[in-house]
Amino acid sequence: MATQAKRGRVAGPVGGGDSDLDPVASFLSWCRRVGLELSPKVAVSRQGTVAGYGMVAQESVQPGELLFAVPRAVLLSQHTCSISGLLERERGALQSQSGWVPLLLALLHELQAPASPWTPYFALWPELGSLEHPMFCPRVRSLELYHQLVALVMAYSFQEPLEEEEDEKEPNSPLMVPAADILNHVASHNANLEYSPNYLRMVATQPIPKGHEIFNTYGQMANWQLIHMYGFVEPYPDNTDDTADIQMVTVREAALQGTDVEAERVLLYERWDYLCKLEMVGEEGAFVIGREEVLTEEELTTTLKVLCMPPEEFREFKDQDGWGDDKKEEDSLTITNIPKLKKSWRQLLRDSVLLTLQTYATDLKTEQDLLSNKEVYAKLSWREQQALQVRYGQKMILHQLLELTG
């Protein structure tokens, strides 16, 4: 979401036959009616959670234990909603790059249908609680509404992964999974959603002590992705999936610093153009560095190799249209192997990191001083705190690279 993590659901009565119950009680009653089985060891709660509603262990849970099972009939998707036939007939007109449009329309319709079977589920979402107009009424068709729905689908929908033999197929359509979307996210999550023909099951992946929150994963996401899609970050060093970007053109700029004459600059641009032809680099691209791995290893390895090789070797390389499969172990660009790289590679990578650090308005020590001073940090706005955490995590990764290339 765009404002804060897992915005809290509203209290108050809801429809669906349990109007005298609060939203959580009504939701749990609905779960029992539709066969959504929650383990007696877990509870939906606002107490002891990192943000809004979450799920907490009432007893100790061991790895492999089932936390809850969601029947496929309970999932809200373009295939299960009451206008599924219409959405299927108009499938061609509803295609989009994200694949979210049919789910958005299904969600919009069910939100406004007086007898929607998902009404108790919707009651947990304040973002959806004020729609009382007929389907697609002009008063409902507002840009703000669609922004809300898109944000909700982005933040809380699930996409079933394809089987290995289905890799060539189009991705599965997104869907809403009641109960699963209550769980908050951390990188070191202790539960995972498993897919089977009849049920979706949330299973513990680590021991969960009594009173501890149950966390799912929204995927391997850097802090800049978490803040963009979900409205929160994990403070350093909690997000083990955090990354820092080095713009590809920054590596080119760093390489240009090492040229002395025009002929060297011309050759460097020739190398760069060839890397573009190989689709290893682009003007808008970035090399992505994680805390434990280089996520764009092939692209960065090839770029360092081409930009640093002697001119005659480059000519031979270009004539042979690459190396084929003769990648050497010492050229492997893992984080632990960076100190073993050729000196010229390490120098170019180091110069690229230094140029990247210059793009920040403040240095690492300034960020560290802010984070260590609790009184000053508390005076920052929520947005400033989140932005600080994003920058700090990125700079820590970049400074780790400086140490490894030194």
CSV table of N, CA and C in Angstrom, one decimal, residues 212-345:
chain,number,residue,atom,x,y,z
A,212,HIS,N,4.2,-15.9,19.3
A,212,HIS,CA,4.9,-15.2,18.2
A,212,HIS,C,4.0,-15.1,17.0
A,213,GLU,N,4.3,-14.1,16.2
A,213,GLU,CA,3.5,-13.8,15.0
A,213,GLU,C,3.9,-14.8,13.9
A,214,ILE,N,2.9,-15.2,13.1
A,214,ILE,CA,3.2,-16.0,11.9
A,214,ILE,C,3.3,-15.1,10.7
A,215,PHE,N,4.4,-15.3,10.0
A,215,PHE,CA,4.7,-14.5,8.8
A,215,PHE,C,4.8,-15.3,7.6
A,216,ASN,N,4.2,-14.8,6.5
A,216,ASN,CA,4.3,-15.4,5.2
A,216,ASN,C,5.4,-14.6,4.5
A,217,THR,N,5.6,-14.9,3.2
A,217,THR,CA,6.5,-14.1,2.4
A,217,THR,C,5.8,-13.5,1.2
A,218,TYR,N,6.0,-12.3,0.9
A,218,TYR,CA,5.5,-11.7,-0.3
A,218,TYR,C,6.4,-11.9,-1.5
A,219,GLY,N,7.5,-12.6,-1.3
A,219,GLY,CA,8.5,-12.9,-2.3
A,219,GLY,C,9.8,-12.3,-1.8
A,220,GLN,N,10.9,-12.5,-2.6
A,220,GLN,CA,12.2,-12.0,-2.3
A,220,GLN,C,12.2,-10.5,-2.7
A,221,MET,N,12.0,-9.6,-1.8
A,221,MET,CA,11.8,-8.2,-2.1
A,221,MET,C,12.8,-7.3,-1.4
A,222,ALA,N,13.4,-6.4,-2.1
A,222,ALA,CA,14.3,-5.4,-1.5
A,222,ALA,C,13.4,-4.4,-0.8
A,223,ASN,N,14.0,-3.6,0.0
A,223,ASN,CA,13.2,-2.6,0.7
A,223,ASN,C,12.5,-1.6,-0.2
A,224,TRP,N,13.2,-1.2,-1.3
A,224,TRP,CA,12.5,-0.2,-2.2
A,224,TRP,C,11.3,-0.9,-2.8
A,225,GLN,N,11.3,-2.2,-3.0
A,225,GLN,CA,10.1,-2.8,-3.6
A,225,GLN,C,9.0,-2.9,-2.5
A,226,LEU,N,9.4,-3.2,-1.3
A,226,LEU,CA,8.4,-3.3,-0.2
A,226,LEU,C,7.7,-2.0,0.0
A,227,ILE,N,8.5,-0.9,0.0
A,227,ILE,CA,7.9,0.4,0.3
A,227,ILE,C,7.0,0.8,-0.9
A,228,HIS,N,7.4,0.4,-2.1
A,228,HIS,CA,6.6,0.8,-3.3
A,228,HIS,C,5.3,0.0,-3.4
A,229,MET,N,5.3,-1.3,-3.0
A,229,MET,CA,4.1,-2.1,-3.2
A,229,MET,C,3.3,-2.3,-1.9
A,230,TYR,N,4.0,-2.2,-0.8
A,230,TYR,CA,3.2,-2.5,0.5
A,230,TYR,C,3.3,-1.4,1.5
A,231,GLY,N,4.1,-0.4,1.3
A,231,GLY,CA,4.1,0.7,2.2
A,231,GLY,C,4.9,0.5,3.5
A,232,PHE,N,5.9,-0.4,3.5
A,232,PHE,CA,6.7,-0.6,4.7
A,232,PHE,C,8.1,-1.1,4.3
A,233,VAL,N,9.1,-1.0,5.2
A,233,VAL,CA,10.4,-1.6,5.0
A,233,VAL,C,10.8,-2.4,6.2
A,234,GLU,N,11.8,-3.3,6.0
A,234,GLU,CA,12.3,-4.0,7.1
A,234,GLU,C,13.6,-3.3,7.5
A,235,PRO,N,13.8,-2.8,8.8
A,235,PRO,CA,15.0,-2.1,9.2
A,235,PRO,C,16.2,-3.0,9.0
A,236,TYR,N,17.3,-2.4,8.7
A,236,TYR,CA,18.6,-3.1,8.6
A,236,TYR,C,19.0,-3.7,10.0
A,237,PRO,N,19.4,-5.0,10.1
A,237,PRO,CA,19.8,-5.9,9.0
A,237,PRO,C,18.7,-7.0,8.7
A,238,ASP,N,17.4,-6.7,9.0
A,238,ASP,CA,16.4,-7.7,9.0
A,238,ASP,C,16.1,-8.2,7.6
A,239,ASN,N,16.1,-7.3,6.6
A,239,ASN,CA,15.8,-7.7,5.3
A,239,ASN,C,17.0,-8.4,4.5
A,240,THR,N,17.1,-9.7,4.6
A,240,THR,CA,18.2,-10.4,4.0
A,240,THR,C,18.0,-10.4,2.5
A,241,ASP,N,16.9,-9.9,1.9
A,241,ASP,CA,16.7,-9.9,0.5
A,241,ASP,C,16.9,-8.5,-0.1
A,242,ASP,N,17.4,-7.6,0.7
A,242,ASP,CA,17.6,-6.2,0.3
A,242,ASP,C,18.7,-6.2,-0.8
A,243,THR,N,18.6,-5.2,-1.7
A,243,THR,CA,19.5,-5.0,-2.8
A,243,THR,C,19.9,-3.6,-3.0
A,244,ALA,N,21.0,-3.4,-3.7
A,244,ALA,CA,21.4,-2.0,-4.2
A,244,ALA,C,21.7,-2.1,-5.6
A,245,ASP,N,21.3,-1.0,-6.3
A,245,ASP,CA,21.5,-1.0,-7.8
A,245,ASP,C,22.8,-0.2,-8.2
A,246,ILE,N,23.5,-0.6,-9.1
A,246,ILE,CA,24.5,0.2,-9.8
A,246,ILE,C,24.1,0.3,-11.3
A,247,GLN,N,23.8,1.5,-11.6
A,247,GLN,CA,23.3,1.8,-13.0
A,247,GLN,C,24.3,1.3,-14.0
A,248,MET,N,23.9,0.7,-15.1
A,248,MET,CA,24.8,0.2,-16.1
A,248,MET,C,25.7,1.3,-16.7
A,249,VAL,N,25.0,2.4,-16.9
A,249,VAL,CA,25.8,3.6,-17.5
A,249,VAL,C,26.8,4.1,-16.5
A,250,THR,N,26.6,3.8,-15.2
A,250,THR,CA,27.6,4.3,-14.2
A,250,THR,C,28.9,3.5,-14.4
A,251,VAL,N,28.8,2.2,-14.7
A,251,VAL,CA,30.0,1.3,-15.0
A,251,VAL,C,30.7,1.9,-16.3
A,252,ARG,N,29.9,2.2,-17.3
A,252,ARG,CA,30.5,2.8,-18.5
A,252,ARG,C,31.3,4.1,-18.1
A,253,GLU,N,30.6,4.9,-17.3
A,253,GLU,CA,31.3,6.2,-16.9
A,253,GLU,C,32.6,5.9,-16.1
A,254,ALA,N,32.5,4.9,-15.2
A,254,ALA,CA,33.7,4.6,-14.5
A,254,ALA,C,34.8,4.1,-15.4
A,255,ALA,N,34.5,3.3,-16.4
A,255,ALA,CA,35.4,2.8,-17.4
A,255,ALA,C,36.0,4.0,-18.2
A,256,LEU,N,35.2,5.0,-18.5
A,256,LEU,CA,35.7,6.1,-19.3
A,256,LEU,C,36.7,6.9,-18.5
A,257,GLN,N,36.6,6.9,-17.2
A,257,GLN,CA,37.6,7.6,-16.3
A,257,GLN,C,39.0,7.1,-16.5
A,258,GLY,N,39.1,5.8,-16.9
A,258,GLY,CA,40.4,5.2,-17.1
A,258,GLY,C,41.0,5.3,-18.5
A,259,THR,N,40.3,6.1,-19.4
A,259,THR,CA,40.9,6.3,-20.7
A,259,THR,C,41.6,7.6,-20.8
A,260,ASP,N,42.7,7.6,-21.5
A,260,ASP,CA,43.6,8.8,-21.6
A,260,ASP,C,43.5,9.5,-23.0
A,261,VAL,N,43.3,8.7,-24.0
A,261,VAL,CA,43.3,9.3,-25.4
A,261,VAL,C,42.0,9.0,-26.1
A,262,GLU,N,41.7,9.7,-27.2
A,262,GLU,CA,40.5,9.5,-27.9
A,262,GLU,C,40.3,8.1,-28.4
A,263,ALA,N,41.4,7.5,-28.9
A,263,ALA,CA,41.3,6.1,-29.4
A,263,ALA,C,40.8,5.1,-28.4
A,264,GLU,N,41.2,5.3,-27.1
A,264,GLU,CA,40.8,4.4,-26.0
A,264,GLU,C,39.3,4.6,-25.8
A,265,ARG,N,38.8,5.9,-25.8
A,265,ARG,CA,37.4,6.2,-25.6
A,265,ARG,C,36.6,5.6,-26.8
A,266,VAL,N,37.1,5.7,-28.0
A,266,VAL,CA,36.3,5.1,-29.1
A,266,VAL,C,36.2,3.6,-29.0
A,267,LEU,N,37.3,2.9,-28.6
A,267,LEU,CA,37.3,1.5,-28.4
A,267,LEU,C,36.3,1.1,-27.2
A,268,LEU,N,36.3,1.9,-26.2
A,268,LEU,CA,35.4,1.6,-25.1
A,268,LEU,C,34.0,1.7,-25.5
A,269,TYR,N,33.6,2.7,-26.3
A,269,TYR,CA,32.2,2.8,-26.8
A,269,TYR,C,31.9,1.6,-27.7
A,270,GLU,N,32.9,1.1,-28.5
A,270,GLU,CA,32.7,0.0,-29.3
A,270,GLU,C,32.4,-1.2,-28.5
A,271,ARG,N,33.1,-1.4,-27.4
A,271,ARG,CA,32.9,-2.5,-26.4
A,271,ARG,C,31.4,-2.4,-25.9
A,272,TRP,N,31.1,-1.2,-25.5
A,272,TRP,CA,29.7,-0.9,-24.9
A,272,TRP,C,28.7,-1.3,-25.9
A,273,ASP,N,28.8,-0.9,-27.2
A,273,ASP,CA,27.8,-1.2,-28.2
A,273,ASP,C,27.7,-2.7,-28.4
A,274,TYR,N,28.9,-3.4,-28.3
A,274,TYR,CA,28.8,-4.8,-28.4
A,274,TYR,C,28.1,-5.5,-27.2
A,275,LEU,N,28.3,-5.0,-26.0
A,275,LEU,CA,27.5,-5.4,-24.9
A,275,LEU,C,26.0,-5.2,-25.0
A,276,CYS,N,25.7,-4.1,-25.7
A,276,CYS,CA,24.3,-3.8,-25.9
A,276,CYS,C,23.7,-4.8,-26.9
A,277,LYS,N,24.5,-5.1,-27.9
A,277,LYS,CA,24.1,-6.1,-28.9
A,277,LYS,C,23.9,-7.5,-28.3
A,278,LEU,N,24.7,-7.8,-27.3
A,278,LEU,CA,24.6,-9.1,-26.5
A,278,LEU,C,23.4,-9.0,-25.6
A,279,GLU,N,22.8,-7.8,-25.4
A,279,GLU,CA,21.7,-7.6,-24.5
A,279,GLU,C,22.1,-7.8,-23.0
A,280,MET,N,23.4,-7.5,-22.8
A,280,MET,CA,23.9,-7.5,-21.4
A,280,MET,C,23.7,-6.2,-20.7
A,281,VAL,N,23.7,-5.1,-21.4
A,281,VAL,CA,23.5,-3.8,-20.8
A,281,VAL,C,22.5,-3.0,-21.6
A,282,GLY,N,22.1,-1.9,-21.0
A,282,GLY,CA,21.2,-0.9,-21.6
A,282,GLY,C,21.2,0.4,-20.9
A,283,GLU,N,20.8,1.4,-21.6
A,283,GLU,CA,20.9,2.8,-21.0
A,283,GLU,C,20.1,2.9,-19.8
A,284,GLU,N,19.0,2.2,-19.6
A,284,GLU,CA,18.1,2.3,-18.5
A,284,GLU,C,18.3,1.2,-17.5
A,285,GLY,N,19.2,0.2,-17.7
A,285,GLY,CA,19.3,-0.9,-16.9
A,285,GLY,C,20.2,-0.7,-15.7
A,286,ALA,N,20.2,-1.7,-14.8
A,286,ALA,CA,21.0,-1.6,-13.6
A,286,ALA,C,21.5,-3.0,-13.2
A,287,PHE,N,22.7,-3.1,-12.6
A,287,PHE,CA,23.2,-4.3,-12.0
A,287,PHE,C,22.7,-4.3,-10.6
A,288,VAL,N,22.2,-5.5,-10.2
A,288,VAL,CA,21.5,-5.6,-8.9
A,288,VAL,C,22.4,-6.4,-8.0
A,289,ILE,N,22.8,-5.8,-6.9
A,289,ILE,CA,23.7,-6.5,-5.9
A,289,ILE,C,22.9,-6.8,-4.6
A,290,GLY,N,22.9,-8.0,-4.2
A,290,GLY,CA,22.3,-8.4,-2.9
A,290,GLY,C,23.3,-8.5,-1.8
A,291,ARG,N,22.8,-8.8,-0.6
A,291,ARG,CA,23.8,-8.9,0.5
A,291,ARG,C,24.6,-10.2,0.4
A,292,GLU,N,24.1,-11.2,-0.3
A,292,GLU,CA,24.8,-12.5,-0.4
A,292,GLU,C,25.1,-12.9,-1.8
A,293,GLU,N,24.5,-12.2,-2.8
A,293,GLU,CA,24.7,-12.7,-4.1
A,293,GLU,C,24.5,-11.5,-5.1
A,294,VAL,N,25.1,-11.6,-6.3
A,294,VAL,CA,24.8,-10.7,-7.4
A,294,VAL,C,23.7,-11.2,-8.2
A,295,LEU,N,22.5,-10.5,-8.2
A,295,LEU,CA,21.4,-11.0,-8.9
A,295,LEU,C,21.5,-11.0,-10.4
A,296,THR,N,22.3,-10.1,-10.9
A,296,THR,CA,22.6,-10.0,-12.3
A,296,THR,C,24.0,-10.4,-12.6
A,297,GLU,N,24.3,-11.6,-12.1
A,297,GLU,CA,25.7,-12.1,-12.2
A,297,GLU,C,26.2,-12.2,-13.7
A,298,GLU,N,25.4,-12.8,-14.5
A,298,GLU,CA,25.9,-12.9,-15.9
A,298,GLU,C,26.1,-11.6,-16.6
A,299,GLU,N,25.2,-10.7,-16.4
A,299,GLU,CA,25.3,-9.4,-17.0
A,299,GLU,C,26.6,-8.6,-16.5
A,300,LEU,N,26.8,-8.6,-15.2
A,300,LEU,CA,27.9,-7.9,-14.6
A,300,LEU,C,29.2,-8.6,-14.9
A,301,THR,N,29.3,-9.9,-14.9
A,301,THR,CA,30.5,-10.6,-15.2
A,301,THR,C,30.9,-10.3,-16.7
A,302,THR,N,29.9,-10.4,-17.6
A,302,THR,CA,30.3,-10.2,-19.0
A,302,THR,C,30.7,-8.7,-19.2
A,303,THR,N,30.0,-7.8,-18.5
A,303,THR,CA,30.4,-6.4,-18.7
A,303,THR,C,31.8,-6.1,-18.2
A,304,LEU,N,32.2,-6.6,-17.0
A,304,LEU,CA,33.5,-6.4,-16.5
A,304,LEU,C,34.5,-7.0,-17.4
A,305,LYS,N,34.2,-8.2,-17.9
A,305,LYS,CA,35.2,-8.9,-18.7
A,305,LYS,C,35.5,-8.2,-20.0
A,306,VAL,N,34.4,-7.7,-20.7
A,306,VAL,CA,34.5,-7.1,-22.0
A,306,VAL,C,35.2,-5.7,-21.8
A,307,LEU,N,34.8,-5.0,-20.8
A,307,LEU,CA,35.4,-3.6,-20.7
A,307,LEU,C,36.8,-3.7,-20.2
A,308,CYS,N,37.3,-4.7,-19.6
A,308,CYS,CA,38.6,-4.8,-19.0
A,308,CYS,C,39.6,-5.6,-19.9
A,309,MET,N,39.1,-6.4,-20.8
A,309,MET,CA,40.0,-7.2,-21.6
A,309,MET,C,40.9,-6.4,-22.5
A,310,PRO,N,42.1,-6.9,-22.8
A,310,PRO,CA,43.0,-6.2,-23.8
A,310,PRO,C,42.4,-6.0,-25.1
A,311,PRO,N,42.8,-5.0,-25.9
A,311,PRO,CA,42.1,-4.7,-27.2
A,311,PRO,C,42.2,-5.9,-28.1
A,312,GLU,N,43.3,-6.6,-28.2
A,312,GLU,CA,43.4,-7.7,-29.2
A,312,GLU,C,42.5,-8.9,-28.7
A,313,GLU,N,42.4,-9.1,-27.4
A,313,GLU,CA,41.5,-10.1,-26.9
A,313,GLU,C,40.0,-9.8,-27.2
A,314,PHE,N,39.7,-8.5,-27.1
A,314,PHE,CA,38.3,-8.1,-27.5
A,314,PHE,C,38.0,-8.3,-28.9
A,315,ARG,N,39.0,-8.1,-29.8
A,315,ARG,CA,38.8,-8.3,-31.3
A,315,ARG,C,38.5,-9.8,-31.5
A,316,GLU,N,39.3,-10.6,-30.8
A,316,GLU,CA,39.1,-12.1,-31.0
A,316,GLU,C,37.8,-12.5,-30.5
A,317,PHE,N,37.4,-12.0,-29.3
A,317,PHE,CA,36.2,-12.3,-28.6
A,317,PHE,C,35.0,-11.9,-29.6
A,318,LYS,N,35.1,-10.7,-30.1
A,318,LYS,CA,34.0,-10.2,-31.0
A,318,LYS,C,33.9,-11.0,-32.3
A,319,ASP,N,35.1,-11.4,-32.8
A,319,ASP,CA,35.0,-12.2,-34.1
A,319,ASP,C,34.4,-13.6,-33.8
A,320,GLN,N,34.7,-14.1,-32.6
A,320,GLN,CA,34.1,-15.5,-32.2
A,320,GLN,C,32.7,-15.4,-31.7
A,321,ASP,N,32.2,-14.1,-31.6
A,321,ASP,CA,30.8,-13.9,-31.1
A,321,ASP,C,30.7,-14.5,-29.7
A,322,GLY,N,31.6,-14.2,-28.8
A,322,GLY,CA,31.5,-14.6,-27.4
A,322,GLY,C,32.4,-15.8,-27.1
A,323,TRP,N,32.3,-16.2,-25.8
A,323,TRP,CA,33.2,-17.3,-25.4
A,323,TRP,C,32.5,-18.7,-25.5
A,324,GLY,N,31.2,-18.7,-25.6
A,324,GLY,CA,30.6,-20.0,-25.5
A,324,GLY,C,30.4,-20.4,-24.1
A,325,ASP,N,30.9,-21.6,-23.7
A,325,ASP,CA,30.7,-22.1,-22.3
A,325,ASP,C,32.0,-22.2,-21.6
A,326,ASP,N,33.0,-21.4,-21.9
A,326,ASP,CA,34.3,-21.5,-21.3
A,326,ASP,C,34.5,-20.6,-20.1
A,327,LYS,N,33.4,-20.4,-19.3
A,327,LYS,CA,33.5,-19.6,-18.1
A,327,LYS,C,34.4,-20.2,-17.1
A,328,LYS,N,35.3,-19.4,-16.5
A,328,LYS,CA,36.3,-19.9,-15.6
A,328,LYS,C,35.8,-19.7,-14.2
A,329,GLU,N,36.2,-20.6,-13.3
A,329,GLU,CA,35.8,-20.5,-11.9
A,329,GLU,C,36.2,-19.2,-11.2
A,330,GLU,N,37.4,-18.7,-11.6
A,330,GLU,CA,37.9,-17.5,-11.0
A,330,GLU,C,37.1,-16.3,-11.4
A,331,ASP,N,36.3,-16.4,-12.5
A,331,ASP,CA,35.5,-15.3,-13.0
A,331,ASP,C,34.1,-15.3,-12.4
A,332,SER,N,33.8,-16.3,-11.6
A,332,SER,CA,32.5,-16.4,-11.0
A,332,SER,C,32.2,-15.2,-10.1
A,333,LEU,N,31.1,-14.4,-10.3
A,333,LEU,CA,30.9,-13.2,-9.6
A,333,LEU,C,30.0,-13.4,-8.4
A,334,THR,N,30.3,-14.2,-7.5
A,334,THR,CA,29.5,-14.3,-6.2
A,334,THR,C,30.1,-13.3,-5.3
A,335,ILE,N,29.4,-13.0,-4.2
A,335,ILE,CA,29.9,-12.0,-3.3
A,335,ILE,C,31.2,-12.5,-2.6
A,336,THR,N,31.3,-13.7,-2.3
A,336,THR,CA,32.5,-14.2,-1.6
A,336,THR,C,33.7,-14.3,-2.6
A,337,ASN,N,33.4,-14.4,-3.9
A,337,ASN,CA,34.5,-14.5,-4.8
A,337,ASN,C,35.0,-13.2,-5.4
A,338,ILE,N,34.3,-12.1,-5.0
A,338,ILE,CA,34.8,-10.8,-5.5
A,338,ILE,C,36.2,-10.5,-5.2
A,339,PRO,N,36.7,-10.7,-4.0
A,339,PRO,CA,38.2,-10.4,-3.8
A,339,PRO,C,39.1,-11.2,-4.6
A,340,LYS,N,38.7,-12.3,-5.3
A,340,LYS,CA,39.5,-13.2,-6.1
A,340,LYS,C,39.5,-12.7,-7.6
A,341,LEU,N,38.7,-11.7,-7.9
A,341,LEU,CA,38.6,-11.3,-9.3
A,341,LEU,C,39.9,-10.6,-9.7
A,342,LYS,N,40.1,-10.5,-11.0
A,342,LYS,CA,41.2,-9.8,-11.6
A,342,LYS,C,41.2,-8.4,-11.0
A,343,LYS,N,42.4,-7.9,-10.9
A,343,LYS,CA,42.6,-6.5,-10.3
A,343,LYS,C,41.8,-5.5,-11.1
A,344,SER,N,41.9,-5.6,-12.4
A,344,SER,CA,41.2,-4.6,-13.3
A,344,SER,C,39.7,-4.7,-13.1
A,345,TRP,N,39.2,-5.9,-12.9
A,345,TRP,CA,37.7,-6.0,-12.7
A,345,TRP,C,37.4,-5.4,-11.3
